[in-house]
Amino acid sequence: IAVVTAASVFVLVIVVVFVLRARPLLRNDLSVSECGGRCPGPQAGCLQGSDRYRRRMARDRKREAIQRLDTDEVLRKLRGSRAGQNYAYACEYTATHAIDESEGVIVGEELDYVIEHGANAWEFVPGPENRGVFVSNGTEIEFSSGEQSLVANLQFPNEQRVYYFETRLDELPSGTNVAVGIAMKDYPPLRMAGWAKNSVAYHTIDGAAYYSHPLDRCRKCIRAQTSDTVGVGWRPRSGKMFVAINGAIVCHIRTPWIQKRLYPIVSADGPCKLNVNVGARAFVLSHGNMRYWGLAPPEGSRPPPP
């Protein structure tokens, strides 16, 4: 009995020591996730010595430096590139149009519309400035020329942990750049997604993801080509976006937009044909099917009103 008691006490001491040693690490890990990636300092218990933290701080400093540049400086840096063509227009547009930065879910008549139509409720409708853009069946899009962006008519529902949609590149000439991502409402219709404020998008021309500015290339992935499928996932509770190419997740981008009203967006600067799927069909990304990441069920669950 004495031997058993001594062994039990020894095991208990080992467990207590392990728990006491593990508590600071657990606290630090939680702090890193809770502060949205940018750790405010040692008082928050962040792992400041880690490579991950240093990379995040370097990206944040670079982003802040980019945002401080004035229009003339940016245009000088973008001289000769396709990103500089509509930069001044985008700055003027965002300065004169109020952007909805509120948080929320789909409610009211929009919610009734989603319940009635399911995933088919999401459509891309060209605005008055979108010339040479043709949409059939709500999600089959053909661009002809010039920078053009189409934002979906409905936001992400913001009720589950992950939402996901895919864009198939049916026709993508070598000189055309297509961008797929997320944006807030009233995004400049003649500016590529990811190259103006309040948007993040993957670009096919260089296989990179851009965060609200043509100089802020936050991730370098792989280049998508004709017949490839570009997927974009959105995690409203953590403010993180991820990109998938042909069913494989290739990069993640963090944002401060937790529970914000964000919309799917597709853009192009030349002739191409795209087919967007928000959940009406099976996804190429298998996780999206097994975990029901679509924006809504494939079909509506309520009959239309008489």
mmCIF file of C-alpha atoms in Angstrom:
data_model
loop_
_atom_site.group_PDB
_atom_site.id
_atom_site.type_symbol
_atom_site.label_atom_id
_atom_site.label_comp_id
_atom_site.label_asym_id
_atom_site.label_seq_id
_atom_site.Cartn_x
_atom_site.Cartn_y
_atom_site.Cartn_z
ATOM 1 C CA ILE A 1 0.000 0.000 0.000
ATOM 2 C CA ALA A 2 2.834 2.381 0.859
ATOM 3 C CA VAL A 3 4.464 1.745 -2.515
ATOM 4 C CA VAL A 4 1.192 2.402 -4.371
ATOM 5 C CA THR A 5 0.601 5.582 -2.382
ATOM 6 C CA ALA A 6 4.122 6.866 -3.089
ATOM 7 C CA ALA A 7 3.713 6.127 -6.804
ATOM 8 C CA SER A 8 0.372 7.939 -6.874
ATOM 9 C CA VAL A 9 1.873 10.994 -5.162
ATOM 10 C CA PHE A 10 4.788 10.981 -7.612
ATOM 11 C CA VAL A 11 2.433 10.855 -10.622
ATOM 12 C CA LEU A 12 0.312 13.653 -9.147
ATOM 13 C CA VAL A 13 3.370 15.861 -8.660
ATOM 14 C CA ILE A 14 4.443 15.257 -12.269
ATOM 15 C CA VAL A 15 0.978 16.217 -13.535
ATOM 16 C CA VAL A 16 0.886 19.405 -11.436
ATOM 17 C CA VAL A 17 4.335 20.470 -12.651
ATOM 18 C CA PHE A 18 3.340 19.813 -16.280
ATOM 19 C CA VAL A 19 0.141 21.862 -15.948
ATOM 20 C CA LEU A 20 1.953 24.774 -14.306
ATOM 21 C CA ARG A 21 4.573 24.794 -17.058
ATOM 22 C CA ALA A 22 1.967 24.543 -19.833
ATOM 23 C CA ARG A 23 -0.310 27.370 -18.600
ATOM 24 C CA PRO A 24 1.838 30.265 -19.942
ATOM 25 C CA LEU A 25 2.104 28.615 -23.350
ATOM 26 C CA LEU A 26 -1.622 28.016 -23.524
ATOM 27 C CA ARG A 27 -2.292 31.596 -22.468
ATOM 28 C CA ASN A 28 0.070 32.907 -25.134
ATOM 29 C CA ASP A 29 -1.498 30.783 -27.863
ATOM 30 C CA LEU A 30 -4.946 32.051 -26.966
ATOM 31 C CA SER A 31 -3.730 35.646 -26.939
ATOM 32 C CA VAL A 32 -2.263 35.306 -30.408
ATOM 33 C CA SER A 33 -5.577 34.140 -31.836
ATOM 34 C CA GLU A 34 -7.774 36.502 -29.851
ATOM 35 C CA CYS A 35 -5.902 39.647 -30.890
ATOM 36 C CA GLY A 36 -6.564 38.905 -34.550
ATOM 37 C CA GLY A 37 -2.948 38.294 -35.444
ATOM 38 C CA ARG A 38 -1.483 41.668 -34.426
ATOM 39 C CA CYS A 39 -0.272 41.333 -30.850
ATOM 40 C CA PRO A 40 -0.344 44.632 -28.931
ATOM 41 C CA GLY A 41 2.546 43.840 -26.612
ATOM 42 C CA PRO A 42 3.834 41.702 -23.754
ATOM 43 C CA GLN A 43 0.891 42.609 -21.560
ATOM 44 C CA ALA A 44 -1.282 40.475 -23.851
ATOM 45 C CA GLY A 45 0.958 37.449 -23.383
ATOM 46 C CA CYS A 46 1.919 37.207 -27.068
ATOM 47 C CA LEU A 47 4.837 35.131 -28.258
ATOM 48 C CA GLN A 48 6.952 38.085 -29.345
ATOM 49 C CA GLY A 49 10.035 36.005 -29.888
ATOM 50 C CA SER A 50 8.445 33.709 -32.440
ATOM 51 C CA ASP A 51 9.145 33.898 -36.167
ATOM 52 C CA ARG A 52 5.398 34.030 -36.815
ATOM 53 C CA TYR A 53 5.048 37.148 -34.689
ATOM 54 C CA ARG A 54 8.009 38.872 -36.358
ATOM 55 C CA ARG A 55 6.624 38.144 -39.833
ATOM 56 C CA ARG A 56 3.261 39.560 -38.838
ATOM 57 C CA MET A 57 4.822 42.704 -37.431
ATOM 58 C CA ALA A 58 6.879 43.168 -40.597
ATOM 59 C CA ARG A 59 3.764 42.842 -42.775
ATOM 60 C CA ASP A 60 1.860 45.301 -40.580
ATOM 61 C CA ARG A 61 4.683 47.872 -40.775
ATOM 62 C CA LYS A 62 4.836 47.491 -44.550
ATOM 63 C CA ARG A 63 1.048 47.885 -44.822
ATOM 64 C CA GLU A 64 1.072 51.018 -42.677
ATOM 65 C CA ALA A 65 3.872 52.496 -44.795
ATOM 66 C CA ILE A 66 1.898 51.820 -47.983
ATOM 67 C CA GLN A 67 -1.232 53.442 -46.578
ATOM 68 C CA ARG A 68 0.764 56.607 -45.751
ATOM 69 C CA LEU A 69 1.857 57.101 -49.373
ATOM 70 C CA ASP A 70 0.099 59.909 -51.216
ATOM 71 C CA THR A 71 -1.398 59.501 -54.679
ATOM 72 C CA ASP A 72 1.597 60.907 -56.570
ATOM 73 C CA GLU A 73 4.030 58.587 -54.785
ATOM 74 C CA VAL A 74 1.871 55.553 -55.523
ATOM 75 C CA LEU A 75 1.515 56.513 -59.192
ATOM 76 C CA ARG A 76 5.298 56.832 -59.473
ATOM 77 C CA LYS A 77 5.746 53.348 -58.046
ATOM 78 C CA LEU A 78 3.040 51.961 -60.343
ATOM 79 C CA ARG A 79 4.292 53.708 -63.487
ATOM 80 C CA GLY A 80 4.161 51.367 -66.447
ATOM 81 C CA SER A 81 2.076 48.710 -64.675
ATOM 82 C CA ARG A 82 -1.560 47.802 -65.259
ATOM 83 C CA ALA A 83 -2.303 48.503 -61.588
ATOM 84 C CA GLY A 84 -1.666 52.227 -62.046
ATOM 85 C CA GLN A 85 -4.256 52.837 -64.760
ATOM 86 C CA ASN A 86 -7.340 53.383 -62.593
ATOM 87 C CA TYR A 87 -5.662 54.144 -59.266
ATOM 88 C CA ALA A 88 -6.662 57.828 -59.152
ATOM 89 C CA TYR A 89 -10.230 56.905 -60.112
ATOM 90 C CA ALA A 90 -10.422 54.358 -57.290
ATOM 91 C CA CYS A 91 -9.126 56.873 -54.725
ATOM 92 C CA GLU A 92 -11.675 59.470 -55.814
ATOM 93 C CA TYR A 93 -14.491 56.916 -55.838
ATOM 94 C CA THR A 94 -13.800 55.636 -52.329
ATOM 95 C CA ALA A 95 -13.486 59.210 -51.047
ATOM 96 C CA THR A 96 -16.896 60.246 -52.433
ATOM 97 C CA HIS A 97 -18.888 57.068 -51.734
ATOM 98 C CA ALA A 98 -19.782 56.014 -48.211
ATOM 99 C CA ILE A 99 -18.724 52.433 -47.516
ATOM 100 C CA ASP A 100 -20.818 50.253 -45.245
ATOM 101 C CA GLU A 101 -18.405 48.976 -42.594
ATOM 102 C CA SER A 102 -21.133 47.710 -40.273
ATOM 103 C CA GLU A 103 -21.460 44.222 -38.852
ATOM 104 C CA GLY A 104 -24.500 42.038 -39.350
ATOM 105 C CA VAL A 105 -26.266 39.094 -40.913
ATOM 106 C CA ILE A 106 -28.857 38.742 -43.660
ATOM 107 C CA VAL A 107 -32.312 39.716 -42.351
ATOM 108 C CA GLY A 108 -35.746 40.810 -43.524
ATOM 109 C CA GLU A 109 -36.712 40.541 -47.169
ATOM 110 C CA GLU A 110 -33.223 39.444 -48.179
ATOM 111 C CA LEU A 111 -33.402 36.521 -45.759
ATOM 112 C CA ASP A 112 -36.804 35.524 -47.128
ATOM 113 C CA TYR A 113 -35.359 35.658 -50.635
ATOM 114 C CA VAL A 114 -32.471 33.365 -49.627
ATOM 115 C CA ILE A 115 -34.830 30.908 -47.957
ATOM 116 C CA GLU A 116 -36.978 30.809 -51.081
ATOM 117 C CA HIS A 117 -34.187 30.509 -53.661
ATOM 118 C CA GLY A 118 -31.284 28.955 -51.738
ATOM 119 C CA ALA A 119 -27.841 29.453 -53.305
ATOM 120 C CA ASN A 120 -29.482 30.750 -56.482
ATOM 121 C CA ALA A 121 -30.344 33.936 -54.582
ATOM 122 C CA TRP A 122 -26.779 35.214 -55.160
ATOM 123 C CA GLU A 123 -26.363 36.969 -58.504
ATOM 124 C CA PHE A 124 -23.928 39.349 -60.160
ATOM 125 C CA VAL A 125 -25.688 42.300 -61.767
ATOM 126 C CA PRO A 126 -23.688 44.838 -63.838
ATOM 127 C CA GLY A 127 -24.088 48.454 -62.775
ATOM 128 C CA PRO A 128 -24.463 51.525 -64.999
ATOM 129 C CA GLU A 129 -20.664 51.923 -65.251
ATOM 130 C CA ASN A 130 -20.043 48.272 -66.152
ATOM 131 C CA ARG A 131 -19.998 48.427 -69.937
ATOM 132 C CA GLY A 132 -19.189 45.378 -71.975
ATOM 133 C CA VAL A 133 -20.043 42.957 -69.168
ATOM 134 C CA PHE A 134 -22.675 40.297 -69.836
ATOM 135 C CA VAL A 135 -24.240 38.054 -67.200
ATOM 136 C CA SER A 136 -26.488 35.058 -67.837
ATOM 137 C CA ASN A 137 -28.232 32.915 -65.206
ATOM 138 C CA GLY A 138 -26.945 35.281 -62.543
ATOM 139 C CA THR A 139 -23.475 33.725 -62.225
ATOM 140 C CA GLU A 140 -22.157 33.156 -65.767
ATOM 141 C CA ILE A 141 -20.105 36.264 -66.530
ATOM 142 C CA GLU A 142 -18.400 37.435 -69.697
ATOM 143 C CA PHE A 143 -16.023 40.421 -69.590
ATOM 144 C CA SER A 144 -14.914 42.194 -72.762
ATOM 145 C CA SER A 145 -12.357 44.923 -71.977
ATOM 146 C CA GLY A 146 -11.158 47.385 -69.347
ATOM 147 C CA GLU A 147 -11.039 47.041 -65.569
ATOM 148 C CA GLN A 148 -14.447 45.868 -64.362
ATOM 149 C CA SER A 149 -15.705 44.516 -61.039
ATOM 150 C CA LEU A 150 -19.002 42.875 -60.163
ATOM 151 C CA VAL A 151 -20.112 42.549 -56.549
ATOM 152 C CA ALA A 152 -22.755 39.991 -55.613
ATOM 153 C CA ASN A 153 -26.217 41.246 -54.734
ATOM 154 C CA LEU A 154 -26.103 39.633 -51.270
ATOM 155 C CA GLN A 155 -23.511 39.553 -48.504
ATOM 156 C CA PHE A 156 -22.077 36.491 -46.780
ATOM 157 C CA PRO A 157 -24.702 35.337 -44.237
ATOM 158 C CA ASN A 158 -22.186 35.576 -41.319
ATOM 159 C CA GLU A 159 -23.916 32.891 -39.273
ATOM 160 C CA GLN A 160 -21.642 29.861 -39.645
ATOM 161 C CA ARG A 161 -17.875 29.587 -39.229
ATOM 162 C CA VAL A 162 -16.883 29.294 -42.907
ATOM 163 C CA TYR A 163 -18.390 30.364 -46.241
ATOM 164 C CA TYR A 164 -16.971 29.451 -49.606
ATOM 165 C CA PHE A 165 -17.530 30.068 -53.301
ATOM 166 C CA GLU A 166 -15.705 29.076 -56.478
ATOM 167 C CA THR A 167 -15.082 30.718 -59.838
ATOM 168 C CA ARG A 168 -14.304 28.537 -62.836
ATOM 169 C CA LEU A 169 -12.127 30.184 -65.487
ATOM 170 C CA ASP A 170 -13.873 28.941 -68.623
ATOM 171 C CA GLU A 171 -11.886 31.229 -70.944
ATOM 172 C CA LEU A 172 -8.843 33.174 -69.784
ATOM 173 C CA PRO A 173 -6.555 34.643 -72.480
ATOM 174 C CA SER A 174 -2.915 35.020 -71.459
ATOM 175 C CA GLY A 175 -3.087 38.824 -71.296
ATOM 176 C CA THR A 176 -6.184 39.024 -69.063
ATOM 177 C CA ASN A 177 -6.065 39.372 -65.293
ATOM 178 C CA VAL A 178 -8.958 37.950 -63.269
ATOM 179 C CA ALA A 179 -9.428 38.730 -59.570
ATOM 180 C CA VAL A 180 -11.648 36.782 -57.173
ATOM 181 C CA GLY A 181 -12.180 37.765 -53.562
ATOM 182 C CA ILE A 182 -14.259 39.672 -51.031
ATOM 183 C CA ALA A 183 -15.208 43.340 -50.720
ATOM 184 C CA MET A 184 -17.505 45.700 -48.920
ATOM 185 C CA LYS A 185 -20.531 47.170 -50.636
ATOM 186 C CA ASP A 186 -20.140 50.058 -53.113
ATOM 187 C CA TYR A 187 -16.738 48.924 -54.327
ATOM 188 C CA PRO A 188 -15.445 50.946 -57.324
ATOM 189 C CA PRO A 189 -16.973 49.205 -60.364
ATOM 190 C CA LEU A 190 -14.024 50.063 -62.617
ATOM 191 C CA ARG A 191 -11.278 48.816 -60.314
ATOM 192 C CA MET A 192 -9.857 45.315 -59.870
ATOM 193 C CA ALA A 193 -10.758 43.663 -56.584
ATOM 194 C CA GLY A 194 -7.957 43.895 -54.032
ATOM 195 C CA TRP A 195 -6.571 47.108 -55.553
ATOM 196 C CA ALA A 196 -8.869 49.533 -53.676
ATOM 197 C CA LYS A 197 -9.888 49.966 -50.051
ATOM 198 C CA ASN A 198 -11.928 47.349 -48.191
ATOM 199 C CA SER A 199 -11.212 44.400 -50.462
ATOM 200 C CA VAL A 200 -8.945 41.368 -50.649
ATOM 201 C CA ALA A 201 -8.581 39.291 -53.805
ATOM 202 C CA TYR A 202 -6.479 36.709 -55.599
ATOM 203 C CA HIS A 203 -5.135 37.761 -59.040
ATOM 204 C CA THR A 204 -4.435 35.283 -61.807
ATOM 205 C CA ILE A 205 -1.884 37.444 -63.643
ATOM 206 C CA ASP A 206 0.806 36.852 -60.998
ATOM 207 C CA GLY A 207 -0.797 34.313 -58.659
ATOM 208 C CA ALA A 208 -0.780 36.755 -55.747
ATOM 209 C CA ALA A 209 -3.351 38.026 -53.247
ATOM 210 C CA TYR A 210 -3.717 41.786 -52.738
ATOM 211 C CA TYR A 211 -5.010 43.569 -49.660
ATOM 212 C CA SER A 212 -6.835 46.852 -50.423
ATOM 213 C CA HIS A 213 -3.926 48.311 -52.420
ATOM 214 C CA PRO A 214 -1.992 47.468 -55.609
ATOM 215 C CA LEU A 215 1.311 47.698 -53.693
ATOM 216 C CA ASP A 216 0.162 45.449 -50.843
ATOM 217 C CA ARG A 217 0.812 42.004 -52.292
ATOM 218 C CA CYS A 218 0.220 40.075 -49.102
ATOM 219 C CA ARG A 219 0.522 36.487 -50.385
ATOM 220 C CA LYS A 220 2.178 34.793 -53.365
ATOM 221 C CA CYS A 221 0.410 31.624 -54.479
ATOM 222 C CA ILE A 222 0.302 29.812 -57.826
ATOM 223 C CA ARG A 223 -1.048 31.148 -61.113
ATOM 224 C CA ALA A 224 -4.446 29.918 -62.266
ATOM 225 C CA GLN A 225 -5.100 29.380 -65.966
ATOM 226 C CA THR A 226 -7.964 28.533 -68.311
ATOM 227 C CA SER A 227 -10.229 25.736 -66.982
ATOM 228 C CA ASP A 228 -8.839 26.137 -63.436
ATOM 229 C CA THR A 229 -11.147 26.805 -60.499
ATOM 230 C CA VAL A 230 -10.352 29.566 -58.009
ATOM 231 C CA GLY A 231 -12.054 29.212 -54.633
ATOM 232 C CA VAL A 232 -12.374 31.846 -51.919
ATOM 233 C CA GLY A 233 -13.288 31.040 -48.335
ATOM 234 C CA TRP A 234 -14.349 33.536 -45.703
ATOM 235 C CA ARG A 235 -14.294 33.033 -41.911
ATOM 236 C CA PRO A 236 -16.448 35.873 -40.503
ATOM 237 C CA ARG A 237 -15.728 35.049 -36.849
ATOM 238 C CA SER A 238 -11.960 35.421 -37.228
ATOM 239 C CA GLY A 239 -11.783 37.774 -40.237
ATOM 240 C CA LYS A 240 -9.636 35.403 -42.291
ATOM 241 C CA MET A 241 -9.857 34.633 -46.005
ATOM 242 C CA PHE A 242 -8.291 31.694 -47.806
ATOM 243 C CA VAL A 243 -7.721 30.898 -51.467
ATOM 244 C CA ALA A 244 -7.999 27.482 -53.109
ATOM 245 C CA ILE A 245 -6.854 26.482 -56.607
ATOM 246 C CA ASN A 246 -8.471 23.377 -58.102
ATOM 247 C CA GLY A 247 -9.566 22.115 -54.701
ATOM 248 C CA ALA A 248 -6.312 22.743 -52.809
ATOM 249 C CA ILE A 249 -5.995 25.597 -50.300
ATOM 250 C CA VAL A 250 -2.897 27.618 -51.227
ATOM 251 C CA CYS A 251 -2.871 30.641 -48.902
ATOM 252 C CA HIS A 252 -4.579 32.453 -46.011
ATOM 253 C CA ILE A 253 -5.002 36.207 -45.485
ATOM 254 C CA ARG A 254 -6.001 37.794 -42.191
ATOM 255 C CA THR A 255 -8.099 40.955 -42.005
ATOM 256 C CA PRO A 256 -9.632 43.049 -39.191
ATOM 257 C CA TRP A 257 -13.117 42.649 -40.678
ATOM 258 C CA ILE A 258 -14.673 40.346 -38.078
ATOM 259 C CA GLN A 259 -18.418 39.858 -38.743
ATOM 260 C CA LYS A 260 -18.400 42.728 -41.271
ATOM 261 C CA ARG A 261 -20.848 42.831 -44.166
ATOM 262 C CA LEU A 262 -18.707 41.493 -47.007
ATOM 263 C CA TYR A 263 -19.663 40.344 -50.489
ATOM 264 C CA PRO A 264 -18.207 37.997 -53.104
ATOM 265 C CA ILE A 265 -16.540 39.957 -55.915
ATOM 266 C CA VAL A 266 -15.072 39.043 -59.303
ATOM 267 C CA SER A 267 -13.052 41.312 -61.604
ATOM 268 C CA ALA A 268 -11.291 41.262 -64.955
ATOM 269 C CA ASP A 269 -9.323 43.712 -67.103
ATOM 270 C CA GLY A 270 -9.788 41.986 -70.455
ATOM 271 C CA PRO A 271 -11.862 39.423 -72.330
ATOM 272 C CA CYS A 272 -12.717 36.259 -70.375
ATOM 273 C CA LYS A 273 -15.590 34.001 -69.354
ATOM 274 C CA LEU A 274 -16.234 33.017 -65.743
ATOM 275 C CA ASN A 275 -18.709 30.754 -63.980
ATOM 276 C CA VAL A 276 -19.331 31.413 -60.289
ATOM 277 C CA ASN A 277 -20.679 28.771 -57.892
ATOM 278 C CA VAL A 278 -21.784 29.836 -54.395
ATOM 279 C CA GLY A 279 -23.253 26.458 -53.482
ATOM 280 C CA ALA A 280 -25.810 25.618 -56.162
ATOM 281 C CA ARG A 281 -23.481 22.830 -57.402
ATOM 282 C CA ALA A 282 -20.845 20.633 -55.816
ATOM 283 C CA PHE A 283 -17.519 22.340 -55.116
ATOM 284 C CA VAL A 284 -14.157 21.203 -56.415
ATOM 285 C CA LEU A 285 -12.865 21.625 -52.850
ATOM 286 C CA SER A 286 -14.138 18.477 -51.110
ATOM 287 C CA HIS A 287 -14.156 20.111 -47.650
ATOM 288 C CA GLY A 288 -16.669 22.629 -48.934
ATOM 289 C CA ASN A 289 -19.115 19.830 -49.743
ATOM 290 C CA MET A 290 -18.644 17.734 -46.620
ATOM 291 C CA ARG A 291 -18.872 20.687 -44.244
ATOM 292 C CA TYR A 292 -21.598 22.611 -46.100
ATOM 293 C CA TRP A 293 -19.522 25.741 -46.723
ATOM 294 C CA GLY A 294 -21.860 27.044 -49.424
ATOM 295 C CA LEU A 295 -23.532 30.402 -48.850
ATOM 296 C CA ALA A 296 -26.918 28.661 -48.714
ATOM 297 C CA PRO A 297 -28.472 25.250 -49.507
ATOM 298 C CA PRO A 298 -28.489 24.382 -53.234
ATOM 299 C CA GLU A 299 -32.269 24.763 -53.407
ATOM 300 C CA GLY A 300 -34.768 26.906 -51.544
ATOM 301 C CA SER A 301 -36.896 25.434 -48.771
ATOM 302 C CA ARG A 302 -39.940 27.680 -49.083
ATOM 303 C CA PRO A 303 -42.404 27.875 -52.003
ATOM 304 C CA PRO A 304 -42.713 31.253 -53.725
ATOM 305 C CA PRO A 305 -45.578 33.493 -52.576
ATOM 306 C CA PRO A 306 -48.897 33.137 -54.477
#
